[in-house]
Each structure stands twice: as structure tokens, then as C-alpha cells.
Amino acid sequence: MLEKTFAPQEHEARLYSEWEQRGLFACDPQSPAPPFTIMMPPPNVTGSLHMGHALNHTLQDVLIRYYRRNNRDALWQPGMDHAGIATQMVVERNLAAEGTSRTALGRQQFLDRVWSWKEESGGSIVNQLRRLGTSPDWPRERFTMDEGLNAAVRKVFVDLHKKGLIYKDQRLVNWDPKLRTAISDLEVEQREIKGHLWHFRYPLADDPDSFITVATTRPETMLGDTGVAVHPDDARYRPLIGKFVTLPLVGRRIPIVADEYADPEQGSGAVKITPAHDFNDFEVGRRQSLETINIFDNEARINDAAPEKYVGMDRFDARKAIVADLEAGGFLEKIEDHVHMVPYGDRGGVPIEPWLTDQWYCDAATLAKPAIEAVESGRTKFVPANWAKTYFEWMRNIQPWCISRQLWWGHQIPAWYGPDGTVFVEETEDAAAAAARMHYGGNQTLVRDEDVLDTWFSSALWPFSTLGWPEETPELARYYPGDVLVTGFDIIFFWVARMMMMGLHVMDDVPFRTVYIHALVRDEKGQKMSKSKGNVMDPLDIADRYGADALRFTLISFAAQGRDVKMSEQRVEGYRNFATKLWNAARYCQMNGVRVDPAFDPASARLPVNRWIIGKAAEMAHQASLSLEQFRFNDSAGAIYHFTWGTFCDWYLEFTKPILNGSDQAAAAETRAVTAWVLDQILHNLNPHMPFITEVLWESTGDRDRMLISAPWPEYPDNGYGDGDVGAEIEWVVRLVSSIRTIRSEMNVPPSARIPVFLRGASDETRRLLESHSQLILSLARASAVTADDEVDTSGCAQAIVGEATIVLPLADVIDLDQERARLSKEISRAEAEMGKLSGKLQNEQFLAKAPEAVVEEQRERLADATALRDRLRSALDGINPT
């Protein structure tokens, strides 16, 4: 017998261990079934589970569980990313606590320490994913730094280099002066800073008493200025184009150039150009053939390319000194308060510098062309489709990809330098040495490039490197390309696009057929979760309190395409209550002798109520499955939820109580068999969403030869056991009873009060239905009698329409009608006042312009709720005839 309540903590660990031990998550490369592949976005080895991870991996798990049971050889390929900067920082902090550093250890000893940390402490997120109930093929887990993936990285790098698609160049990069490495755009966060805008006068070289004024938020970079730009159509400066100014404090003559980058409406309309320290200026400098002067070292201190006075100064100390010197020299025109965005490194926590340096680059523009075409032609589709626009926008404007990082933890670049600087790019040191002998005519000492590759480079190879490439493995032939990638919109460019580029280049095929982009998980008010706001929800804490199933089902239920997930503990509690409802229903079935009969044929059912529920169950299953296949996760969850709670628990089980307690043994036996079959369909369809409670109930409701996780997915006939006439008949009873219950609820009729129910204007068919189901209606509607009567006196009655008939409920002797009218009128006025307040706010253009989108959406939802409430109250009031 089932326990009185479902205690998730007593079952989850046991079931998960059993699933793993039996190998029920495994794919089978020898299977005759068609494959279905999902590549797990590899979480960082330093990571811990947050609500975004919980959503992403839950959605993947729902898909893999569904297709695994639908006769597909399903591979969910797991793994972790080495997370270059993040991991190196963790280990460096540990070393600092010990009083040492990576430089003190040296490269090899430091790397040994990182590997040791990874084995002992890294990858805790994998166990956290297990806690969530996810079911990847864990024995196939890969790591972006394991030897197989390292071989793949080296081979791709060498291949691209030999084809001219990887090269070394001097360009601007995002430089983190604290970590002393280039970082990707994804690792840069923009912060709003209250700063200043300094206006400086640059004297004309041939007329020192005349000036051109420029404005800047970064005075320290003026030491590297090599030009001043004005718009070619700006009449104020047209006579100055081609002339020179003398750079204050430095004395360098720099030209005034015409470039459309200068905005006549901004500041003075003239802008200083510092090609070595601003991305836009760098492009202007290239167009205008301006000199590029780097005035920072790798820690953002002034280097010896600047006047001696400032050499060695930190950039912010130099800023103060330069402003003071410009003011003393009469070059400072004014200082304005100015709020602007400053880029910070998300790991180092300091402002990044656009810095000119030699780095390795990948020719992303060439690689992007086939990746663009693949999405244009539909070989890979985005869901929702609008994300393809984002993909195209990024890919069609793609810049060279800086793939080198000045770290020690990562894939070391397979490049060796000879004594004269000649570079030899090969997969191994021996191959590089052989190439050097050919070049020099003898042995030479080679020095390997110290840089490592951007983490995204190895991640870009994930869909095929994890399957054994560059070896021709059975897994590679069978599971590439994948069927679907589930990921967030924030890494469409950084990861999705790069996998597309590399997959097409290396494998000559797209890495996945569908990219499903899920939204953000926000708090219940629609705000982004952040520690500073104090609104972060820990998924593990939620799972501990309410069970993993409740957490999963909440995330799935709100995962509507194109809409962010609004998460709250109350919503999780609500779906925990859904699990309780299902558990109680299963207990009720068990107590009434309901047990699965494997030989039962649903098509053999004869009782109308049983034929009705069988058809509704098949309809639910069809809708739930179709929704999953179309990535409408919330619709799948909704179909199961409403059928289980409403149709099965609230209606069918109530409908069948008289049958189970009656004297007709054949009817009772059929009803028990149907109840067991329908409960089974609920467990089958709910299983991918809530794997734990469904597995427990599956164990207890029949003699099973396998666990639910591996049971074949149920099949239904084309008509889904549908019987339109029977369905319409029972649905009429549901509508009638629902209408009566609504009237009782809205009118505050005491639950214990049994009142007569009359139907006016009932057709012959309605009268037949009323007679056929009178006992059921009496019971469920708490009615003392139910009668078709066209002459009933309607004074003091509440009324509602069902079909062609009017329901009439005499209430004068049960409630105070005048008091009820007054109450309803007051509630209507209150709802209309709320509607007016909300409508006014939503019609206020200033509110709409300034309020965050989430706040505006919340106000719209509140207005819709208030309107619906007003309409229900009006309907209730209109239903009371005047006495």
C-alpha cells in the first residue's frame, strides 16, 4: 500500500541510483532503432547549479526521456568545459592562500595543481545535475581538456592554419589588466558609471592661438592620440580638414581627418582618435592611415611610448596627473558630469582596456558563409524562429575571432618558433621539429607559443570531438549530426554559431538540425535574478524542500516559447500540490482495488463514462506528445496537468464512485480496469516531466516487468478511442455541474445546503440527459432535486445558461439576496477601480517609456485578472432576478 504522503527524499536517491546501475540512460550504437542525439552544453568545471542550468537541463531531460521511450536510440552526450580563466583564478586563489603563486611554481607544476583540483573539487555541478533527475549517458562523459579532445583541437587548429584561416595579427582586443590576458566579448560586462566628460583644447599646429575642442571620458588615452576626426559635412570644420594640431603634453603633430564616425550633434563634433586604445578609433585609424601608438603595458600602466613623466603610472593615476597638467597649461576647457557605460572584465572585476597586441585569429567571416547558408536553407532551424534573425545579424557582421589567451590552463597553441621567429604550426613537437629541419637544413632549438586557446575554440568542436573525431568511430557515424541543441540566447554567437562554423568545415554537415532557444528564468515579478537584488532562488534548496519533480514541472510549465520563466516558491509549492493530488488519486485507486490488467483493451469499454475518459486520456496523450515534438514544453505540461487534476481526479473519479460502490459487478470491474488504464496513461505521459513520482506509482499500481523509464511509449489508434456522442454527453454533464458549482461559489451558498435545480427551455435531448444522469448530478452538484420545468418561478433565483437551457437555482431561502447583491456590487466597484488605475498607468506614455518591460507586463497581467474578476462578478449579479 502506498504511504499516506509522497516523500521525495525517500525515493529520489534510490531511484536515480537504480536507473544508473541498470544502465538505463545509455545509448546503444548497435541498436536498429533510429538515433536521437542531444549534445549537453558543457557546464564549467567551476560551476554550480543555478536556476538557468535547472531550466536548460530539465528541458533536455524531458526530450531525451521522451524519445528514449519512443523507440529511438537516444544519446544525451554529457561533459564539462575546462573554463580557462575561471578555473585558473580558483587555483591561483588557493595558491595565494598558501603563500605562493603560479609563477613561483612554474607552468608544469601549476598545471599539475589545476588537474589535481579538477579531480578533487571540480565538477560538483555533475552531482547537482543528478539531484535534478537528469539522465545523460554518464559513462560517455567528456572533458574539453581530455586527451581525445586535445587531439581534435590540435588537428583543427593546424588544418585551419595551413588553409590560411588561422593567422597571427596585431589588432585590438579586450584586455584584462588584472588577469593580463585577452578575454572574449562574452566575458565583458557593461557597467553604468557616474564619471566625467573632459573637454580639451588642441591647438592648431600652424596657428597655436586657435584651438579645436575635443571631449573624452578617458583623458589618459590622449597620450596615444594620432588624429582628430570631424564629419566631412560639418561646415564648422571643413576648412580645417587636412591640417594638423599639436597634441598637448606630447608635442606630436596629428592630422585633422574627415570621417563619418564623428557625430556633429555630439559634444563639439570633433573627436580625438586613439587607434591603439579604442575599437572604433582603431577602424578610423585604418581607414585614415593613422599611426597606432600603444601607451599601456599589460597591467595598464603607462609605457615608455609616452612622455617620461607619466611612464610607470597606473592608468587612473595618470588620468589625474594629465588632467592637472592640461589645466595648468590652459588646455582644459570644461568638465561635465557624465553617466556612461564602462566595460569590466567579469572575472578580474576591473575595467578592461582595448589593447593593441599580437594575437592568433581565426578567419570567422570565411567560416561563417556556409553556416549562414545552412540556416537560410533550413538545414538547421531555430525555435522560436525569430532567433535566426539574431544569428544572421551577428554572422553577417562577424569580425576576426581572437582565439589566443595569455593563460596557462587551456589547450596550448600548437605553434613553435625558430631562432629567427619563423613559426611552425604542427600537431606535435616532433612534427614541428621535422618542419624546422626542412626549413633550416638542420636541427634548431624551438620555443613553443605560451598562449592557450580561447575556451570557445574547443567548445566549438564539441558535437563531433565528443564522439571520437578525428577517429572514424561508430558513434561519430551514428550520432552526428545531433537532432536538437537546447541553449540560451546569450550564447547563440559565442557557441552556437561557432559550432555551426566548425561542424560544417570539419564534418561537412551541420552539427544539429534544430536549435531550441529557451528564455531566462526571472523572479515572480519578472526581474532578472541577481545576488545584489536578493532574489536568487537556489534550485537545490527548492528541490530539497519540495522535491525535484515539483521544481522540474514548474520550470516546464512556464517554459513558453518566447516568454521568460517567472519563478516563485509559491508556484513550486503549487506543483508540489499537483504531485500530492496525483499521489492521493493513486492511493484512492489502490484502496478501491484498482490494479493494472495487461490484457485490458480500452476499446472494449461499454459504459459511457468509461468510454468518455478513455477518449479524453488519448486526447491528452496526443496533445502532450505533439507539444513536446514541437518544443511547446508548457503546453505539454499543461495538457497533462489539466487532464490529471480536472478531468481525471475532479470528474472521473467522482463519476465512478457510485459504480464502484454499486451492485453491478461487471460495471465495477470494467471501471476498475479503465481507471487503472487511464492512471497508466497519466504516468506514461507525465514521466519525462516528473520522473520520480511516476516511477514510484508505476511500481505500485501493477505487476511490472521493467521500470517506467524504459517502458515502451503507449500507442493509440488513429481515432484515439474517440466517441463523439458519448463525449458530448458527459461533457454536457460536466458543464452543467460546473455552472451550478460556480453559482454556489459566487453566491456564497453554504456547502452543506442542498437546493433544487431546475432547467427551463430544455430540449427533448437535454431532458433525456438529465434523466439519464440525474443521480450523478444530484451528487456532484449537492442538489436536493434536478428537474426540467418550463413553468418554474424565477423570482429569488440565480440563473445561468447551459446549451439551450437555463439553469434556475432558488436561493431566497438559502441566502440574503439583497445582501448578496450589495456584496457583488461592492466587489464589482472595487474591481473596476483597480481596472481604472491599471488602465491609466498603461496609457501613460512616460510610464511605458521608463518602466522595465517586466513591470509593464506585470501591470497588463493584473489588468487582465481584474477584468476577468469583474466579468465573473457581473455575471453572478446578472444571474439574480429582482424579487
PDB file of N, CA, C and O in Angstrom, residues 207-262:
ATOM      1  N   ASP A 207      48.720  77.609 -36.150  1.00  0.00           N
ATOM      2  CA  ASP A 207      48.126  78.780 -35.514  1.00  0.00           C
ATOM      3  C   ASP A 207      47.887  78.441 -34.050  1.00  0.00           C
ATOM      4  O   ASP A 207      46.758  78.175 -33.635  1.00  0.00           O
ATOM      5  N   PRO A 208      48.917  78.421 -33.213  1.00  0.00           N
ATOM      6  CA  PRO A 208      48.820  77.952 -31.825  1.00  0.00           C
ATOM      7  C   PRO A 208      47.802  78.715 -30.986  1.00  0.00           C
ATOM      8  O   PRO A 208      47.397  78.222 -29.927  1.00  0.00           O
ATOM      9  N   ASP A 209      47.379  79.888 -31.430  1.00  0.00           N
ATOM     10  CA  ASP A 209      46.374  80.619 -30.654  1.00  0.00           C
ATOM     11  C   ASP A 209      44.951  80.151 -30.967  1.00  0.00           C
ATOM     12  O   ASP A 209      43.992  80.575 -30.311  1.00  0.00           O
ATOM     13  N   SER A 210      44.789  79.298 -31.959  1.00  0.00           N
ATOM     14  CA  SER A 210      43.475  78.751 -32.307  1.00  0.00           C
ATOM     15  C   SER A 210      43.424  77.288 -31.874  1.00  0.00           C
ATOM     16  O   SER A 210      44.444  76.582 -31.879  1.00  0.00           O
ATOM     17  N   PHE A 211      42.220  76.869 -31.514  1.00  0.00           N
ATOM     18  CA  PHE A 211      42.068  75.525 -30.964  1.00  0.00           C
ATOM     19  C   PHE A 211      40.911  74.785 -31.633  1.00  0.00           C
ATOM     20  O   PHE A 211      39.993  75.398 -32.164  1.00  0.00           O
ATOM     21  N   ILE A 212      41.012  73.486 -31.554  1.00  0.00           N
ATOM     22  CA  ILE A 212      39.849  72.640 -31.843  1.00  0.00           C
ATOM     23  C   ILE A 212      39.574  71.858 -30.561  1.00  0.00           C
ATOM     24  O   ILE A 212      40.503  71.332 -29.929  1.00  0.00           O
ATOM     25  N   THR A 213      38.325  71.842 -30.105  1.00  0.00           N
ATOM     26  CA  THR A 213      37.994  71.236 -28.808  1.00  0.00           C
ATOM     27  C   THR A 213      37.481  69.812 -29.009  1.00  0.00           C
ATOM     28  O   THR A 213      36.615  69.561 -29.855  1.00  0.00           O
ATOM     29  N   VAL A 214      38.033  68.899 -28.228  1.00  0.00           N
ATOM     30  CA  VAL A 214      37.575  67.506 -28.244  1.00  0.00           C
ATOM     31  C   VAL A 214      37.102  67.140 -26.835  1.00  0.00           C
ATOM     32  O   VAL A 214      37.525  67.744 -25.847  1.00  0.00           O
ATOM     33  N   ALA A 215      36.214  66.181 -26.748  1.00  0.00           N
ATOM     34  CA  ALA A 215      35.705  65.722 -25.451  1.00  0.00           C
ATOM     35  C   ALA A 215      36.028  64.249 -25.283  1.00  0.00           C
ATOM     36  O   ALA A 215      35.967  63.474 -26.244  1.00  0.00           O
ATOM     37  N   THR A 216      36.344  63.833 -24.071  1.00  0.00           N
ATOM     38  CA  THR A 216      36.704  62.436 -23.811  1.00  0.00           C
ATOM     39  C   THR A 216      36.335  62.049 -22.391  1.00  0.00           C
ATOM     40  O   THR A 216      36.317  62.893 -21.484  1.00  0.00           O
ATOM     41  N   THR A 217      36.035  60.775 -22.204  1.00  0.00           N
ATOM     42  CA  THR A 217      35.822  60.232 -20.855  1.00  0.00           C
ATOM     43  C   THR A 217      37.090  59.571 -20.333  1.00  0.00           C
ATOM     44  O   THR A 217      37.122  59.140 -19.184  1.00  0.00           O
ATOM     45  N   ARG A 218      38.143  59.508 -21.187  1.00  0.00           N
ATOM     46  CA  ARG A 218      39.372  58.816 -20.803  1.00  0.00           C
ATOM     47  C   ARG A 218      40.589  59.681 -21.144  1.00  0.00           C
ATOM     48  O   ARG A 218      41.285  59.445 -22.137  1.00  0.00           O
ATOM     49  N   PRO A 219      40.858  60.704 -20.327  1.00  0.00           N
ATOM     50  CA  PRO A 219      41.970  61.616 -20.627  1.00  0.00           C
ATOM     51  C   PRO A 219      43.325  60.936 -20.773  1.00  0.00           C
ATOM     52  O   PRO A 219      44.175  61.388 -21.543  1.00  0.00           O
ATOM     53  N   GLU A 220      43.518  59.826 -20.045  1.00  0.00           N
ATOM     54  CA  GLU A 220      44.827  59.174 -20.080  1.00  0.00           C
ATOM     55  C   GLU A 220      45.192  58.666 -21.460  1.00  0.00           C
ATOM     56  O   GLU A 220      46.375  58.559 -21.805  1.00  0.00           O
ATOM     57  N   THR A 221      44.184  58.339 -22.286  1.00  0.00           N
ATOM     58  CA  THR A 221      44.493  57.785 -23.604  1.00  0.00           C
ATOM     59  C   THR A 221      44.957  58.849 -24.587  1.00  0.00           C
ATOM     60  O   THR A 221      45.464  58.508 -25.658  1.00  0.00           O
ATOM     61  N   MET A 222      44.800  60.144 -24.220  1.00  0.00           N
ATOM     62  CA  MET A 222      45.210  61.199 -25.166  1.00  0.00           C
ATOM     63  C   MET A 222      46.699  61.143 -25.478  1.00  0.00           C
ATOM     64  O   MET A 222      47.146  61.615 -26.528  1.00  0.00           O
ATOM     65  N   LEU A 223      47.476  60.508 -24.602  1.00  0.00           N
ATOM     66  CA  LEU A 223      48.912  60.363 -24.869  1.00  0.00           C
ATOM     67  C   LEU A 223      49.166  59.529 -26.124  1.00  0.00           C
ATOM     68  O   LEU A 223      50.242  59.607 -26.720  1.00  0.00           O
ATOM     69  N   GLY A 224      48.143  58.716 -26.509  1.00  0.00           N
ATOM     70  CA  GLY A 224      48.280  57.876 -27.705  1.00  0.00           C
ATOM     71  C   GLY A 224      47.486  58.387 -28.889  1.00  0.00           C
ATOM     72  O   GLY A 224      47.348  57.674 -29.889  1.00  0.00           O
ATOM     73  N   ASP A 225      46.974  59.630 -28.811  1.00  0.00           N
ATOM     74  CA  ASP A 225      46.212  60.182 -29.938  1.00  0.00           C
ATOM     75  C   ASP A 225      47.096  60.313 -31.174  1.00  0.00           C
ATOM     76  O   ASP A 225      48.260  60.757 -31.087  1.00  0.00           O
ATOM     77  N   THR A 226      46.507  59.965 -32.328  1.00  0.00           N
ATOM     78  CA  THR A 226      47.245  60.158 -33.587  1.00  0.00           C
ATOM     79  C   THR A 226      46.399  60.882 -34.625  1.00  0.00           C
ATOM     80  O   THR A 226      46.767  60.960 -35.790  1.00  0.00           O
ATOM     81  N   GLY A 227      45.239  61.401 -34.191  1.00  0.00           N
ATOM     82  CA  GLY A 227      44.408  62.158 -35.116  1.00  0.00           C
ATOM     83  C   GLY A 227      43.224  62.768 -34.407  1.00  0.00           C
ATOM     84  O   GLY A 227      42.899  62.420 -33.268  1.00  0.00           O
ATOM     85  N   VAL A 228      42.583  63.723 -35.089  1.00  0.00           N
ATOM     86  CA  VAL A 228      41.300  64.294 -34.668  1.00  0.00           C
ATOM     87  C   VAL A 228      40.370  64.148 -35.863  1.00  0.00           C
ATOM     88  O   VAL A 228      40.733  64.496 -36.988  1.00  0.00           O
ATOM     89  N   ALA A 229      39.164  63.617 -35.614  1.00  0.00           N
ATOM     90  CA  ALA A 229      38.221  63.388 -36.710  1.00  0.00           C
ATOM     91  C   ALA A 229      37.046  64.348 -36.608  1.00  0.00           C
ATOM     92  O   ALA A 229      36.550  64.643 -35.513  1.00  0.00           O
ATOM     93  N   VAL A 230      36.620  64.851 -37.771  1.00  0.00           N
ATOM     94  CA  VAL A 230      35.403  65.659 -37.877  1.00  0.00           C
ATOM     95  C   VAL A 230      34.577  65.082 -39.016  1.00  0.00           C
ATOM     96  O   VAL A 230      35.099  64.399 -39.902  1.00  0.00           O
ATOM     97  N   HIS A 231      33.268  65.352 -38.984  1.00  0.00           N
ATOM     98  CA  HIS A 231      32.413  64.830 -40.038  1.00  0.00           C
ATOM     99  C   HIS A 231      32.660  65.595 -41.337  1.00  0.00           C
ATOM    100  O   HIS A 231      32.797  66.832 -41.312  1.00  0.00           O
ATOM    101  N   PRO A 232      32.735  64.909 -42.469  1.00  0.00           N
ATOM    102  CA  PRO A 232      33.042  65.610 -43.729  1.00  0.00           C
ATOM    103  C   PRO A 232      32.005  66.663 -44.107  1.00  0.00           C
ATOM    104  O   PRO A 232      32.321  67.599 -44.841  1.00  0.00           O
ATOM    105  N   ASP A 233      30.773  66.555 -43.587  1.00  0.00           N
ATOM    106  CA  ASP A 233      29.726  67.526 -43.923  1.00  0.00           C
ATOM    107  C   ASP A 233      29.562  68.602 -42.860  1.00  0.00           C
ATOM    108  O   ASP A 233      28.646  69.427 -42.959  1.00  0.00           O
ATOM    109  N   ASP A 234      30.414  68.600 -41.854  1.00  0.00           N
ATOM    110  CA  ASP A 234      30.309  69.608 -40.791  1.00  0.00           C
ATOM    111  C   ASP A 234      30.997  70.893 -41.259  1.00  0.00           C
ATOM    112  O   ASP A 234      32.226  70.971 -41.324  1.00  0.00           O
ATOM    113  N   ALA A 235      30.178  71.884 -41.603  1.00  0.00           N
ATOM    114  CA  ALA A 235      30.707  73.132 -42.180  1.00  0.00           C
ATOM    115  C   ALA A 235      31.661  73.843 -41.239  1.00  0.00           C
ATOM    116  O   ALA A 235      32.564  74.575 -41.692  1.00  0.00           O
ATOM    117  N   ARG A 236      31.505  73.651 -39.929  1.00  0.00           N
ATOM    118  CA  ARG A 236      32.372  74.349 -38.968  1.00  0.00           C
ATOM    119  C   ARG A 236      33.837  73.965 -39.138  1.00  0.00           C
ATOM    120  O   ARG A 236      34.741  74.786 -38.892  1.00  0.00           O
ATOM    121  N   TYR A 237      34.055  72.729 -39.525  1.00  0.00           N
ATOM    122  CA  TYR A 237      35.440  72.233 -39.540  1.00  0.00           C
ATOM    123  C   TYR A 237      35.988  71.968 -40.942  1.00  0.00           C
ATOM    124  O   TYR A 237      37.146  71.569 -41.084  1.00  0.00           O
ATOM    125  N   ARG A 238      35.155  72.205 -41.952  1.00  0.00           N
ATOM    126  CA  ARG A 238      35.608  71.876 -43.297  1.00  0.00           C
ATOM    127  C   ARG A 238      36.933  72.544 -43.657  1.00  0.00           C
ATOM    128  O   ARG A 238      37.809  71.924 -44.262  1.00  0.00           O
ATOM    129  N   PRO A 239      37.141  73.828 -43.277  1.00  0.00           N
ATOM    130  CA  PRO A 239      38.435  74.463 -43.624  1.00  0.00           C
ATOM    131  C   PRO A 239      39.639  73.843 -42.914  1.00  0.00           C
ATOM    132  O   PRO A 239      40.782  74.061 -43.334  1.00  0.00           O
ATOM    133  N   LEU A 240      39.356  73.061 -41.812  1.00  0.00           N
ATOM    134  CA  LEU A 240      40.480  72.515 -41.036  1.00  0.00           C
ATOM    135  C   LEU A 240      40.904  71.122 -41.490  1.00  0.00           C
ATOM    136  O   LEU A 240      41.963  70.633 -41.075  1.00  0.00           O
ATOM    137  N   ILE A 241      40.065  70.486 -42.313  1.00  0.00           N
ATOM    138  CA  ILE A 241      40.383  69.132 -42.751  1.00  0.00           C
ATOM    139  C   ILE A 241      41.702  69.137 -43.524  1.00  0.00           C
ATOM    140  O   ILE A 241      41.916  69.924 -44.438  1.00  0.00           O
ATOM    141  N   GLY A 242      42.599  68.225 -43.100  1.00  0.00           N
ATOM    142  CA  GLY A 242      43.919  68.133 -43.726  1.00  0.00           C
ATOM    143  C   GLY A 242      44.987  68.896 -42.978  1.00  0.00           C
ATOM    144  O   GLY A 242      46.188  68.721 -43.246  1.00  0.00           O
ATOM    145  N   LYS A 243      44.567  69.784 -42.053  1.00  0.00           N
ATOM    146  CA  LYS A 243      45.547  70.499 -41.234  1.00  0.00           C
ATOM    147  C   LYS A 243      45.946  69.659 -40.029  1.00  0.00           C
ATOM    148  O   LYS A 243      45.455  68.548 -39.834  1.00  0.00           O
ATOM    149  N   PHE A 244      46.807  70.214 -39.189  1.00  0.00           N
ATOM    150  CA  PHE A 244      47.341  69.472 -38.050  1.00  0.00           C
ATOM    151  C   PHE A 244      47.102  70.242 -36.760  1.00  0.00           C
ATOM    152  O   PHE A 244      46.974  71.469 -36.757  1.00  0.00           O
ATOM    153  N   VAL A 245      47.002  69.478 -35.666  1.00  0.00           N
ATOM    154  CA  VAL A 245      47.045  70.073 -34.331  1.00  0.00           C
ATOM    155  C   VAL A 245      48.291  69.550 -33.641  1.00  0.00           C
ATOM    156  O   VAL A 245      48.887  68.536 -34.056  1.00  0.00           O
ATOM    157  N   THR A 246      48.686  70.258 -32.578  1.00  0.00           N
ATOM    158  CA  THR A 246      49.808  69.803 -31.754  1.00  0.00           C
ATOM    159  C   THR A 246      49.234  69.172 -30.498  1.00  0.00           C
ATOM    160  O   THR A 246      48.492  69.825 -29.750  1.00  0.00           O
ATOM    161  N   LEU A 247      49.543  67.908 -30.279  1.00  0.00           N
ATOM    162  CA  LEU A 247      48.985  67.186 -29.147  1.00  0.00           C
ATOM    163  C   LEU A 247      49.579  67.733 -27.849  1.00  0.00           C
ATOM    164  O   LEU A 247      50.792  67.652 -27.640  1.00  0.00           O
ATOM    165  N   PRO A 248      48.751  68.307 -26.973  1.00  0.00           N
ATOM    166  CA  PRO A 248      49.261  68.860 -25.714  1.00  0.00           C
ATOM    167  C   PRO A 248      49.993  67.804 -24.895  1.00  0.00           C
ATOM    168  O   PRO A 248      49.688  66.606 -24.967  1.00  0.00           O
ATOM    169  N   LEU A 249      50.975  68.265 -24.121  1.00  0.00           N
ATOM    170  CA  LEU A 249      51.803  67.447 -23.227  1.00  0.00           C
ATOM    171  C   LEU A 249      52.766  66.538 -23.973  1.00  0.00           C
ATOM    172  O   LEU A 249      53.785  66.107 -23.413  1.00  0.00           O
ATOM    173  N   VAL A 250      52.449  66.211 -25.229  1.00  0.00           N
ATOM    174  CA  VAL A 250      53.277  65.276 -26.002  1.00  0.00           C
ATOM    175  C   VAL A 250      54.062  66.007 -27.080  1.00  0.00           C
ATOM    176  O   VAL A 250      55.241  65.724 -27.327  1.00  0.00           O
ATOM    177  N   GLY A 251      53.392  66.989 -27.734  1.00  0.00           N
ATOM    178  CA  GLY A 251      54.051  67.770 -28.779  1.00  0.00           C
ATOM    179  C   GLY A 251      53.991  67.139 -30.147  1.00  0.00           C
ATOM    180  O   GLY A 251      54.569  67.656 -31.104  1.00  0.00           O
ATOM    181  N   ARG A 252      53.261  66.027 -30.291  1.00  0.00           N
ATOM    182  CA  ARG A 252      53.191  65.330 -31.574  1.00  0.00           C
ATOM    183  C   ARG A 252      52.204  66.047 -32.506  1.00  0.00           C
ATOM    184  O   ARG A 252      51.124  66.455 -32.090  1.00  0.00           O
ATOM    185  N   ARG A 253      52.620  66.214 -33.768  1.00  0.00           N
ATOM    186  CA  ARG A 253      51.696  66.763 -34.772  1.00  0.00           C
ATOM    187  C   ARG A 253      50.779  65.644 -35.253  1.00  0.00           C
ATOM    188  O   ARG A 253      51.237  64.589 -35.676  1.00  0.00           O
ATOM    189  N   ILE A 254      49.460  65.854 -35.162  1.00  0.00           N
ATOM    190  CA  ILE A 254      48.494  64.840 -35.597  1.00  0.00           C
ATOM    191  C   ILE A 254      47.481  65.502 -36.525  1.00  0.00           C
ATOM    192  O   ILE A 254      47.106  66.668 -36.337  1.00  0.00           O
ATOM    193  N   PRO A 255      47.025  64.777 -37.540  1.00  0.00           N
ATOM    194  CA  PRO A 255      46.174  65.385 -38.566  1.00  0.00           C
ATOM    195  C   PRO A 255      44.708  65.492 -38.151  1.00  0.00           C
ATOM    196  O   PRO A 255      44.222  64.721 -37.323  1.00  0.00           O
ATOM    197  N   ILE A 256      44.037  66.447 -38.760  1.00  0.00           N
ATOM    198  CA  ILE A 256      42.577  66.541 -38.669  1.00  0.00           C
ATOM    199  C   ILE A 256      42.027  65.869 -39.920  1.00  0.00           C
ATOM    200  O   ILE A 256      42.339  66.266 -41.043  1.00  0.00           O
ATOM    201  N   VAL A 257      41.232  64.791 -39.687  1.00  0.00           N
ATOM    202  CA  VAL A 257      40.748  63.991 -40.821  1.00  0.00           C
ATOM    203  C   VAL A 257      39.222  64.047 -40.881  1.00  0.00           C
ATOM    204  O   VAL A 257      38.541  64.295 -39.882  1.00  0.00           O
ATOM    205  N   ALA A 258      38.699  63.830 -42.075  1.00  0.00           N
ATOM    206  CA  ALA A 258      37.249  63.792 -42.267  1.00  0.00           C
ATOM    207  C   ALA A 258      36.793  62.334 -42.217  1.00  0.00           C
ATOM    208  O   ALA A 258      37.266  61.505 -43.002  1.00  0.00           O
ATOM    209  N   ASP A 259      35.883  62.019 -41.283  1.00  0.00           N
ATOM    210  CA  ASP A 259      35.397  60.659 -41.155  1.00  0.00           C
ATOM    211  C   ASP A 259      33.981  60.699 -40.600  1.00  0.00           C
ATOM    212  O   ASP A 259      33.681  61.454 -39.670  1.00  0.00           O
ATOM    213  N   GLU A 260      33.118  59.889 -41.168  1.00  0.00           N
ATOM    214  CA  GLU A 260      31.709  59.901 -40.756  1.00  0.00           C
ATOM    215  C   GLU A 260      31.504  59.369 -39.341  1.00  0.00           C
ATOM    216  O   GLU A 260      30.407  59.489 -38.787  1.00  0.00           O
ATOM    217  N   TYR A 261      32.527  58.810 -38.732  1.00  0.00           N
ATOM    218  CA  TYR A 261      32.422  58.366 -37.344  1.00  0.00           C
ATOM    219  C   TYR A 261      32.150  59.550 -36.413  1.00  0.00           C
ATOM    220  O   TYR A 261      31.454  59.427 -35.408  1.00  0.00           O
ATOM    221  N   ALA A 262      32.697  60.726 -36.748  1.00  0.00           N
ATOM    222  CA  ALA A 262      32.476  61.924 -35.939  1.00  0.00           C
ATOM    223  C   ALA A 262      31.015  62.362 -36.086  1.00  0.00           C
ATOM    224  O   ALA A 262      30.503  62.480 -37.196  1.00  0.00           O
TER     225      ALA A 262
END
